[in-house]
XYZ file of C-alpha atoms in Angstrom:
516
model
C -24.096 -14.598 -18.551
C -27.626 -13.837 -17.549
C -29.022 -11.007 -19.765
C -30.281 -7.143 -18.103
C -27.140 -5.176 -17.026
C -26.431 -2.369 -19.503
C -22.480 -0.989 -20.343
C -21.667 2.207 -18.899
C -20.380 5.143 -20.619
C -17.020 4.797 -18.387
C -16.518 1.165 -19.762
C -18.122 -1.373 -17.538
C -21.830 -3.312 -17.011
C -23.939 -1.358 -14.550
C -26.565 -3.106 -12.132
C -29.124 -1.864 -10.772
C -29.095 -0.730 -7.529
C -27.989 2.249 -5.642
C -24.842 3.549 -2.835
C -26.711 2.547 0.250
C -25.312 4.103 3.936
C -24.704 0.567 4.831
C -22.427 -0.400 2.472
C -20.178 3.001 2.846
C -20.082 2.430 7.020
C -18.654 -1.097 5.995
C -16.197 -0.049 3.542
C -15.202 2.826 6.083
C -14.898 0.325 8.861
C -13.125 -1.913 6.780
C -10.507 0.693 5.872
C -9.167 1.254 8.975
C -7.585 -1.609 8.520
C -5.222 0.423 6.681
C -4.399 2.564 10.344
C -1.699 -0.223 11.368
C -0.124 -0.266 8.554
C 0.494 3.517 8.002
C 1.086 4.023 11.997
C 4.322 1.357 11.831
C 5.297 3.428 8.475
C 5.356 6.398 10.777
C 6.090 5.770 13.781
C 9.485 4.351 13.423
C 11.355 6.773 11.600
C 10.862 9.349 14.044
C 11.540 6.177 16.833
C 14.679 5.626 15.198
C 15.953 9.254 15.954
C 15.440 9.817 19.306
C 18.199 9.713 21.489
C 17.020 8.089 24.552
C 15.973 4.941 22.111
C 18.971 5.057 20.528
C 20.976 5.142 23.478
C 19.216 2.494 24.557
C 19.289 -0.082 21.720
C 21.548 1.265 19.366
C 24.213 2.698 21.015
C 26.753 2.241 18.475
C 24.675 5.002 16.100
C 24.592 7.474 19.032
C 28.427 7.172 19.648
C 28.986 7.754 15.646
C 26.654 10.313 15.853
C 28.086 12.448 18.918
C 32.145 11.565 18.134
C 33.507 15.059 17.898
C 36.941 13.920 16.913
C 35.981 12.218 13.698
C 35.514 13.416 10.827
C 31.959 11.571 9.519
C 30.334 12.613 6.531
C 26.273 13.814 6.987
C 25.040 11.100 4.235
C 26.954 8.190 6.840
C 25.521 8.972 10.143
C 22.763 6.573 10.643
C 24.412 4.238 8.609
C 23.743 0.856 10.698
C 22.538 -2.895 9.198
C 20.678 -3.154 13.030
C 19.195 -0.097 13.198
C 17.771 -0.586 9.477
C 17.308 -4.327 10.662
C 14.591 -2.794 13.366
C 12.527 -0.896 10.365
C 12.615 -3.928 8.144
C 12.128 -7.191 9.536
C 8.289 -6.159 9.847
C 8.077 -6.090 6.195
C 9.759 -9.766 5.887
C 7.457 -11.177 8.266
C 4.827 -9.047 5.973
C 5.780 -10.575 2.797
C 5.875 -14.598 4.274
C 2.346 -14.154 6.221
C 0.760 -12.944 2.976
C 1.230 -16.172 1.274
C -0.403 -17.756 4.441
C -3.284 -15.495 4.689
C -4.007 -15.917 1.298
C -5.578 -19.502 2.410
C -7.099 -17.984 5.301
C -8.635 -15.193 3.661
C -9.790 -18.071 0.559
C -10.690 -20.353 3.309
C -12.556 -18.796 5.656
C -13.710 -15.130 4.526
C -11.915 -11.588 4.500
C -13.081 -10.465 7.935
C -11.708 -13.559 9.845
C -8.441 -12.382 7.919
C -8.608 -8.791 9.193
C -9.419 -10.136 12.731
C -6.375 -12.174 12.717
C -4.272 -9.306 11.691
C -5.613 -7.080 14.083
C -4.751 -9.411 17.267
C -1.806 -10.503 16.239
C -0.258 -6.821 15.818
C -1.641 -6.091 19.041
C 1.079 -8.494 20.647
C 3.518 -6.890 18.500
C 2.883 -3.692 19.753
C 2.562 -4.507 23.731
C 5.711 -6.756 23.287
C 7.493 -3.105 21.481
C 6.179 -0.716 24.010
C 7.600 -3.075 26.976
C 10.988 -4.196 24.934
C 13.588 -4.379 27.138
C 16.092 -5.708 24.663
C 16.936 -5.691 20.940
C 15.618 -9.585 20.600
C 12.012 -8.165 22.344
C 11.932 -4.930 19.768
C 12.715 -7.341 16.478
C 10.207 -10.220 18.041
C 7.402 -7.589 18.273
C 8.097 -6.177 14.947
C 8.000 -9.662 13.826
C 4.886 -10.139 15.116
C 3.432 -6.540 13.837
C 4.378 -7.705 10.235
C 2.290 -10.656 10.103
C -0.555 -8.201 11.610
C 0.636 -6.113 9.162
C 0.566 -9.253 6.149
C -3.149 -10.491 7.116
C -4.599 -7.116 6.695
C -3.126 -5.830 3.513
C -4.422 -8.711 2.184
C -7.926 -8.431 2.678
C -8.945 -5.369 3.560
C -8.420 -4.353 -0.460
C -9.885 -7.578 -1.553
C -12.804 -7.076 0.629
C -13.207 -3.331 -0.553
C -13.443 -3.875 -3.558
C -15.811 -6.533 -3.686
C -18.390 -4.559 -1.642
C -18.069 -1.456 -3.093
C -20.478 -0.743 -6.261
C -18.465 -0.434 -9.226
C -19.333 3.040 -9.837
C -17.612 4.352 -6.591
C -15.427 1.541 -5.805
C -12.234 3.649 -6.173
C -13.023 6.055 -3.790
C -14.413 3.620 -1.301
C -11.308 0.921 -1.570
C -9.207 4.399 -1.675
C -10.561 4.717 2.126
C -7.767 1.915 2.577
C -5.419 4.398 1.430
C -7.017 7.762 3.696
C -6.434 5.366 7.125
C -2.862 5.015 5.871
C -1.717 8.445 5.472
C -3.524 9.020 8.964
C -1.874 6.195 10.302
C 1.312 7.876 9.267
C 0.704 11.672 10.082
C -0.786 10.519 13.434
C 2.298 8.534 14.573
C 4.400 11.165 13.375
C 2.271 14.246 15.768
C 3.014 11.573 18.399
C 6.700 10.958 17.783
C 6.631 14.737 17.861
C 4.826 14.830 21.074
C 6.791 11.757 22.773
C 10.324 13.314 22.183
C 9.675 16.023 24.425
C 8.949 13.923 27.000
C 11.348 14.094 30.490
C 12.977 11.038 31.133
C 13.910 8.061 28.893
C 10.195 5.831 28.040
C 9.114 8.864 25.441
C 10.185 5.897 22.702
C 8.091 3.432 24.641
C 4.707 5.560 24.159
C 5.099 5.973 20.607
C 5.349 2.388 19.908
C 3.032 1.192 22.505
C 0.194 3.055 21.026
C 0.351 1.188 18.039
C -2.132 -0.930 20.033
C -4.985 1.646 19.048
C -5.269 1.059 15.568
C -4.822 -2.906 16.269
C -7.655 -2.809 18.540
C -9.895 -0.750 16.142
C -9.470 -3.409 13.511
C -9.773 -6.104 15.800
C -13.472 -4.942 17.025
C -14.374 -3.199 13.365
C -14.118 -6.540 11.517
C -16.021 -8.431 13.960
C -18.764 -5.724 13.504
C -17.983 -5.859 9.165
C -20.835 -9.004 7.739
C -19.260 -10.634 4.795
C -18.851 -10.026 1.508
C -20.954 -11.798 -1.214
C -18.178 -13.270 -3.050
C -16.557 -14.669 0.051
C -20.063 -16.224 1.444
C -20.644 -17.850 -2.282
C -16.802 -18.941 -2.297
C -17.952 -20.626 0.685
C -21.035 -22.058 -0.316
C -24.198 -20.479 0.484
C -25.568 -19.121 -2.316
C -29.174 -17.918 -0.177
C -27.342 -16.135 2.150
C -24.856 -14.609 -0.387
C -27.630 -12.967 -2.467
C -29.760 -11.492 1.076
C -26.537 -9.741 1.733
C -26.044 -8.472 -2.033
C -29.291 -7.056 -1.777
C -28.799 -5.364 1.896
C -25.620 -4.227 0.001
C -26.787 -2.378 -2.745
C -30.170 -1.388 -1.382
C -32.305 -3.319 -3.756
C -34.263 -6.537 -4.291
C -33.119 -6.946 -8.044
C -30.109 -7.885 -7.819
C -30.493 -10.911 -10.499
C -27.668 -9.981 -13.341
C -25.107 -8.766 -10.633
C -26.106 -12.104 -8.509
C -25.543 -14.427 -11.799
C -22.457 -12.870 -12.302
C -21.214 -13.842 -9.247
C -22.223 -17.170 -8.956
C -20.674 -17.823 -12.610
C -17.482 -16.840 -11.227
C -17.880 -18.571 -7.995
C -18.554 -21.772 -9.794
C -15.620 -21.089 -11.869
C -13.261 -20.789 -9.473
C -14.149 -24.010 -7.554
C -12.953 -26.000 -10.430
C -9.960 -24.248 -9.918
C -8.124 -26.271 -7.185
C -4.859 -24.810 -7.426
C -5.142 -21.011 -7.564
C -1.239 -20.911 -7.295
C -0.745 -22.869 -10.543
C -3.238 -21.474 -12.209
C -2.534 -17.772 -12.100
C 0.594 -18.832 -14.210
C -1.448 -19.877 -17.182
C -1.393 -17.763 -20.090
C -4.816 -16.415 -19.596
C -3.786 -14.403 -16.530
C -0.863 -13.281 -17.737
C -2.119 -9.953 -17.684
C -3.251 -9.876 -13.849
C 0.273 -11.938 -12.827
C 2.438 -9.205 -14.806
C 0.261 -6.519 -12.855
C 0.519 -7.674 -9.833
C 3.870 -8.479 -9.598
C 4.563 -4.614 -11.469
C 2.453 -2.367 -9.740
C 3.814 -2.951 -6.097
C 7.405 -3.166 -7.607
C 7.197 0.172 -8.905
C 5.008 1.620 -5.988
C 8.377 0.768 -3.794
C 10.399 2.201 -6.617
C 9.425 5.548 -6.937
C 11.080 5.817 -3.392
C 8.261 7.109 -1.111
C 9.574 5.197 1.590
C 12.447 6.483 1.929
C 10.643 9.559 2.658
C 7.858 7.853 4.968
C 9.969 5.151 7.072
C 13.150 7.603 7.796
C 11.694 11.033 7.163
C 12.815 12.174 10.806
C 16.220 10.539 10.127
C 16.596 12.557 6.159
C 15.844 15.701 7.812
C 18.126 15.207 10.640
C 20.751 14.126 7.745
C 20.142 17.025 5.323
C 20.774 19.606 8.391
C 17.317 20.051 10.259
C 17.643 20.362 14.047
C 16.124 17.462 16.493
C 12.696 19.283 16.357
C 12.817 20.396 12.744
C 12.945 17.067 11.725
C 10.114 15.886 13.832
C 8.106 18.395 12.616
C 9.239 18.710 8.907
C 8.149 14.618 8.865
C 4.720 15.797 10.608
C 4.284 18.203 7.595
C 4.791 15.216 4.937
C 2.633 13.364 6.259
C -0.101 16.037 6.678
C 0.315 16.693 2.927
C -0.456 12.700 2.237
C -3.289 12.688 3.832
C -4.430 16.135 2.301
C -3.403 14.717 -1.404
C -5.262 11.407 -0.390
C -8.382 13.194 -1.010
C -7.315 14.020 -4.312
C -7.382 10.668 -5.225
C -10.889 9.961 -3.822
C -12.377 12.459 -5.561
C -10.642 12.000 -9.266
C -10.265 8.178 -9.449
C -13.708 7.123 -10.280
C -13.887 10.626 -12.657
C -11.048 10.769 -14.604
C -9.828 7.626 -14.509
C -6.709 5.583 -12.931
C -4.601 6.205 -15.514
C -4.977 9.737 -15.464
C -3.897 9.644 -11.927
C -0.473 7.517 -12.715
C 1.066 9.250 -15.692
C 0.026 12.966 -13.865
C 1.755 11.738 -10.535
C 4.594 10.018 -12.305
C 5.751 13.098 -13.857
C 4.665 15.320 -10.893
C 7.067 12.445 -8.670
C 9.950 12.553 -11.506
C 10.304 16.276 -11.372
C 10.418 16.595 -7.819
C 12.570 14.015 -7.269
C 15.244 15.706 -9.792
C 15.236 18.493 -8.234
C 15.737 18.160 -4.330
C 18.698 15.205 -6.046
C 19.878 18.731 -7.694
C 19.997 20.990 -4.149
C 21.248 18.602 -2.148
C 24.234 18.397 -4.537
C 24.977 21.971 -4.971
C 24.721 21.913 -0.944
C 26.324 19.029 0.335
C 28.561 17.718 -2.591
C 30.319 14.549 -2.604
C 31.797 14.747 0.525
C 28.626 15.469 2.522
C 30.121 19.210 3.572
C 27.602 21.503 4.016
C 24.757 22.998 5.348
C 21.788 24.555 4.466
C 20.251 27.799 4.742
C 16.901 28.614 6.091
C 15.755 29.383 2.576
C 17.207 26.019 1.218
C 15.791 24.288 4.218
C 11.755 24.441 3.607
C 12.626 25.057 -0.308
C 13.268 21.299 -0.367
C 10.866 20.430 2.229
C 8.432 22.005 -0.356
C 9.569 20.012 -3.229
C 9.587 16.423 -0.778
C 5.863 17.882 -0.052
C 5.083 18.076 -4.259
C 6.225 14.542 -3.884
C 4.715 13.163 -1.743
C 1.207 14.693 -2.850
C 2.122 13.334 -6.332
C 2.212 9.460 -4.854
C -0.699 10.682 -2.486
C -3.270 10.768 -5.232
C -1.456 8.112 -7.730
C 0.633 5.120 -6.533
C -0.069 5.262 -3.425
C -3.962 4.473 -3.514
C -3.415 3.034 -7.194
C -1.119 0.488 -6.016
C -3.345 -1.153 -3.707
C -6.771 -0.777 -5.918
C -5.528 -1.555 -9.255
C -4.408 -5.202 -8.280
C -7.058 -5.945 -6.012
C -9.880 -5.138 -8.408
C -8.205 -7.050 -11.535
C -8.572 -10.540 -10.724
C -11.671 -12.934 -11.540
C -12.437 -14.798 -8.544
C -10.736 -17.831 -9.145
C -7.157 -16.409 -8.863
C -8.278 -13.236 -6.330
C -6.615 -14.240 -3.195
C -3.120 -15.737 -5.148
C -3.537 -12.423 -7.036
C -3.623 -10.401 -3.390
C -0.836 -12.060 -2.037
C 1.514 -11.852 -4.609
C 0.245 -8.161 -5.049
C 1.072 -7.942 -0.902
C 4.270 -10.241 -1.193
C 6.119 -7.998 -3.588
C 5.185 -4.719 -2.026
C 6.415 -6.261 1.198
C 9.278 -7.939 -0.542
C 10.637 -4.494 -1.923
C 9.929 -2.954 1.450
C 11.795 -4.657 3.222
C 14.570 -4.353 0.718
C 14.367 -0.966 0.234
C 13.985 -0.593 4.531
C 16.930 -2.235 4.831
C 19.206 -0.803 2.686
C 18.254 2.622 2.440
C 20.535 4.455 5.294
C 23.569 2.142 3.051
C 22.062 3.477 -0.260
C 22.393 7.015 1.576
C 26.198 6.829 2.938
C 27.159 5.682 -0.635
C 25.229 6.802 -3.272
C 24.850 9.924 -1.524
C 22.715 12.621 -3.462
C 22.623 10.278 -6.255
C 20.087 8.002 -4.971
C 17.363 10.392 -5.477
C 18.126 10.061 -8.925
C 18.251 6.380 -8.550
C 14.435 6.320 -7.937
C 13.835 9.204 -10.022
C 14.951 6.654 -13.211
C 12.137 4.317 -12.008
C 9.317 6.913 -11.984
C 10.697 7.481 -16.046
C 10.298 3.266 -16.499
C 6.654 2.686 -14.538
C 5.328 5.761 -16.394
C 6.442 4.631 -19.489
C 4.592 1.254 -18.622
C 1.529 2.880 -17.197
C 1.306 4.812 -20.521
C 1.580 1.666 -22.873
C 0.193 -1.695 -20.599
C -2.185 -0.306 -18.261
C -5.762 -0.220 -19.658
C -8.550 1.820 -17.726
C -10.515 -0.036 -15.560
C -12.748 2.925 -13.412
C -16.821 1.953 -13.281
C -16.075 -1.848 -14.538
C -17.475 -4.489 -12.467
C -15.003 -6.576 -11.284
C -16.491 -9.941 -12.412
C -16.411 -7.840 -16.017
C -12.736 -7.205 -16.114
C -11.867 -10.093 -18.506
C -13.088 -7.680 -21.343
C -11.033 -4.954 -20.594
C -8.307 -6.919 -20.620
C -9.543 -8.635 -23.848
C -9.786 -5.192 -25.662
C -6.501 -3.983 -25.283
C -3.947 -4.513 -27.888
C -0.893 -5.866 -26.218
C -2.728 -8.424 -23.330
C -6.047 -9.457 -25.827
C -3.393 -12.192 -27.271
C -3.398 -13.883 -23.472
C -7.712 -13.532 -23.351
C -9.715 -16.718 -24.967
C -13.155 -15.647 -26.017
C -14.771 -17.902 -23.932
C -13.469 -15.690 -20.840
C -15.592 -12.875 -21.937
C -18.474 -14.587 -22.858
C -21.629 -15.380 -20.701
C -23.863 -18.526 -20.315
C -26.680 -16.602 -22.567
C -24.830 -13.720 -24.633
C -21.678 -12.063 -25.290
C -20.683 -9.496 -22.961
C -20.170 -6.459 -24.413
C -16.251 -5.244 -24.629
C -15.841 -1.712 -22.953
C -12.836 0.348 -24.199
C -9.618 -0.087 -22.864
């Protein structure tokens, strides 16, 4: 690899250049991308316990719900495969347009990828906010997931290769930031639309998940294209012009020759599928098939997608719960900042094990009160004083996966992968995260009615295992240039078995190894 880039004291090469304005307005644009994802998150718990939508669609809940003369225990209320069928199918149509806009995104850049996403969950929400029937409300969640599919793909992708590797956690954690708003906006409106007179309160909330569509759809056609993804296509001139508007310099030779290295690498790579299952990328597959697994494992969306609906469950009133699920979400975006601020500091790793046990605590405890309070049978209710204590510890939570798997998930697998395997890395990253979404989406309210106070316990055993893993198998990988990563990986002494030398060595000289 061409000579003149110097290792950093944090571990990675540094070029020269500098954080230019432009570069930050793209990333932030970019981000926003993020906003449909979070809103959908958010929006339909809250949905999903109002009674004029319930009444509506679900009817069956409402009569369980309002039968006087049986005797129904509080963790079986909402218990219904439809109702969870509503919430989930987004994240199945997530999971099987990933693998699709993994082409698309290879094919024909990131932002054609977000533009996609953006119009297509734009149908999905017009076809919600009109539904007049179940088959219209699943349809347009159908639709909303592949929105929902394209943009998770590259909007983390495309983050990270325009940020400068100095600052590129806090700028892909911007990703992150327009989820958490995503979800505290939808659930101010849910609050909002529930006090509405008449029956179409339901119809607002999910018709305004338009907004964030249409602010991705006109962001990325406003967002130029990365470097990687014009060189991936070819045009090597225009590739380097925009590396230079990018990081606000005309010397952009080392950074440049890095890229086109791994641009001509990964053209001889025809079959990016196949080849992320050699043993050289063991350590990115394992990763990226990990990291999203445990993100849905530590049980944050439970909380997120049925926050209104645990509330209601665990003895809040109609409003309460609204506005207890408002809260939550105010403290994710609050903790998101956290994240932002430490990631590129102190490290990623930092950030998981801290979170982890911050999450496994937490978790352990509200498990704990809701036992004492509801027992087995789901008797009970609770006290003011028990009331916002465990809205308080769901609040630790949540900030705990604010500022460590929530961002971390999404920037630790999209900044891993040479170039070669980047977009099969993405989608697999984006196809198990949706995968266990959906899972976990549609089988939660079951989980509830059977497992009772137990399942927070359930999750809590997962936090134990992906901290454990973090701690061992997770190298550090803050202020490494991405196109550098094959060192990191090649330093550390479980996955340097899986890295030939020839990875981490340049056309001129060997790259020097940063610590892992």
């Amino acid at each position: 690899m061409a000579g003149g880039a110097f290792v950093a004291h944090g571990g990675g090469r540094v070029y020269e250049g500098k954080v230019t304005l432009f570069v930050v307005i793209t990333c932030l644009v970019a981000a926003t991308g993020g906003l449909i994802f979070g809103y959908d998150i958010g929006v339909s718990g809250g949905v999903t316990s109002m009674p004029q939508f319930l009444t509506k669609f679900f009817p069956s809940v409402w009569d369980k719900m309002n039968d006087k003369t049986r005797h129904e225990t509080e963790y079986c209320k909402f218990d219904s495969e439809m109702l969870t069928l509503f919430t989930s199918s987004l994240y199945l149509a997530a999971l099987v347009a990933s693998f699709f806009a993994s082409v698309v995104t290879r094919a024909f850049g990131r932002k054609i990828s977000m533009l996609f996403g953006g119009l297509v969950f734009l149908c999905g929400a017009l076809l919600n906010g009109f539904a007049t029937n179940i088959e219209m409300l699943i349809i347009g969640r159908l639709l909303l997931g592949i929105g929902v599919g394209f943009a998770n793909q590259a909007v983390p992708v495309y983050l990270s290769e325009m940020a400068p590797a100095k600052i590129r956690g806090a700028l892909n954690m911007c990703f992150q930031m327009a989820i958490t708003i995503g979800i505290l906006a939808a659930g101010l409106i849910n609050y909002g639309t529930a006090k509405i007179e008449g029956n179409n309160g339901w119809r607002i909330s999910l018709g305004l998940a338009a907004v964030p569509a249409v602010i991705m759809a006109i962001g990325s056609l406003c967002l130029p294209d990365t470097p990687n993804s014009i060189l991936e296509r070819g045009n090597a001139e225009k590739a380097k012009k925009m590396l230079q508007k990018i990081r606000g310099t005309d010397n952009v030779e080392e950074e440049f020759q890095d890229l086109l290295d791994a641009t001509e690498a990964a053209k001889r790579v025809e079959h990016p599928w196949r080849n992320i299952l050699q043993p050289q990328y063991r350590p990115q597959l394992v990763i990226c098939i990990l990291v999203p697994f445990f993100q849905q494992l530590t049980g944050i969306n439970v909380i997120m997608f049925y926050a209104p609906v645990l509330f209601k469950t665990l003895g809040f009133g109609d409003d309460a719960s609204l506005m207890s699920a408002c809260i939550t979400g105010g403290v994710n975006v609050l903790a998101t900042f956290v994240s932002i601020y430490c990631a590129d500091r102190f490290g990623r790793r930092a950030l998981f094990l801290e979170g982890g046990g911050q999450m496994l605590i937490s978790q352990i405890l509200v498990g704990v009160m809701i036992a004492v309070k509801f027992g087995v049978k789901g008797d009970g209710k609770l006290s003011s004083f028990d009331a916002n204590f465990i809205l308080f510890l769901i609040c630790v939570y949540v900030a705990a996966f604010a500022w460590s798997w929530g961002p971390l998930g999404w920037l630790v697998p999209s900044e891993i992968c040479p170039l070669e395997i980047r977009s099969a890395g993405q989608a697999i990253n984006v196809s198990v995260n949706m995968l266990f979404t959906f899972l976990i989406a549609q089988v939660f309210l079951t989980m509830l009615c059977h497992m009772k106070f137990g399942l927070f316990f359930f999750f809590a055993v997962f936090v134990v295992i992906m901290t454990i893993f973090v701690a061992f198998f997770l190298p550090e990988t803050k202020n490494v240039p991405i196109e550098e990563m094959n060192a990191v990986w090649k330093a550390h002494w479980f996955w340097g078995r899986y890295i030939p030398d020839d990875a981490v060595i340049g056309s001129n000289n060997t790259r020097k190894t940063p610590d892992a």
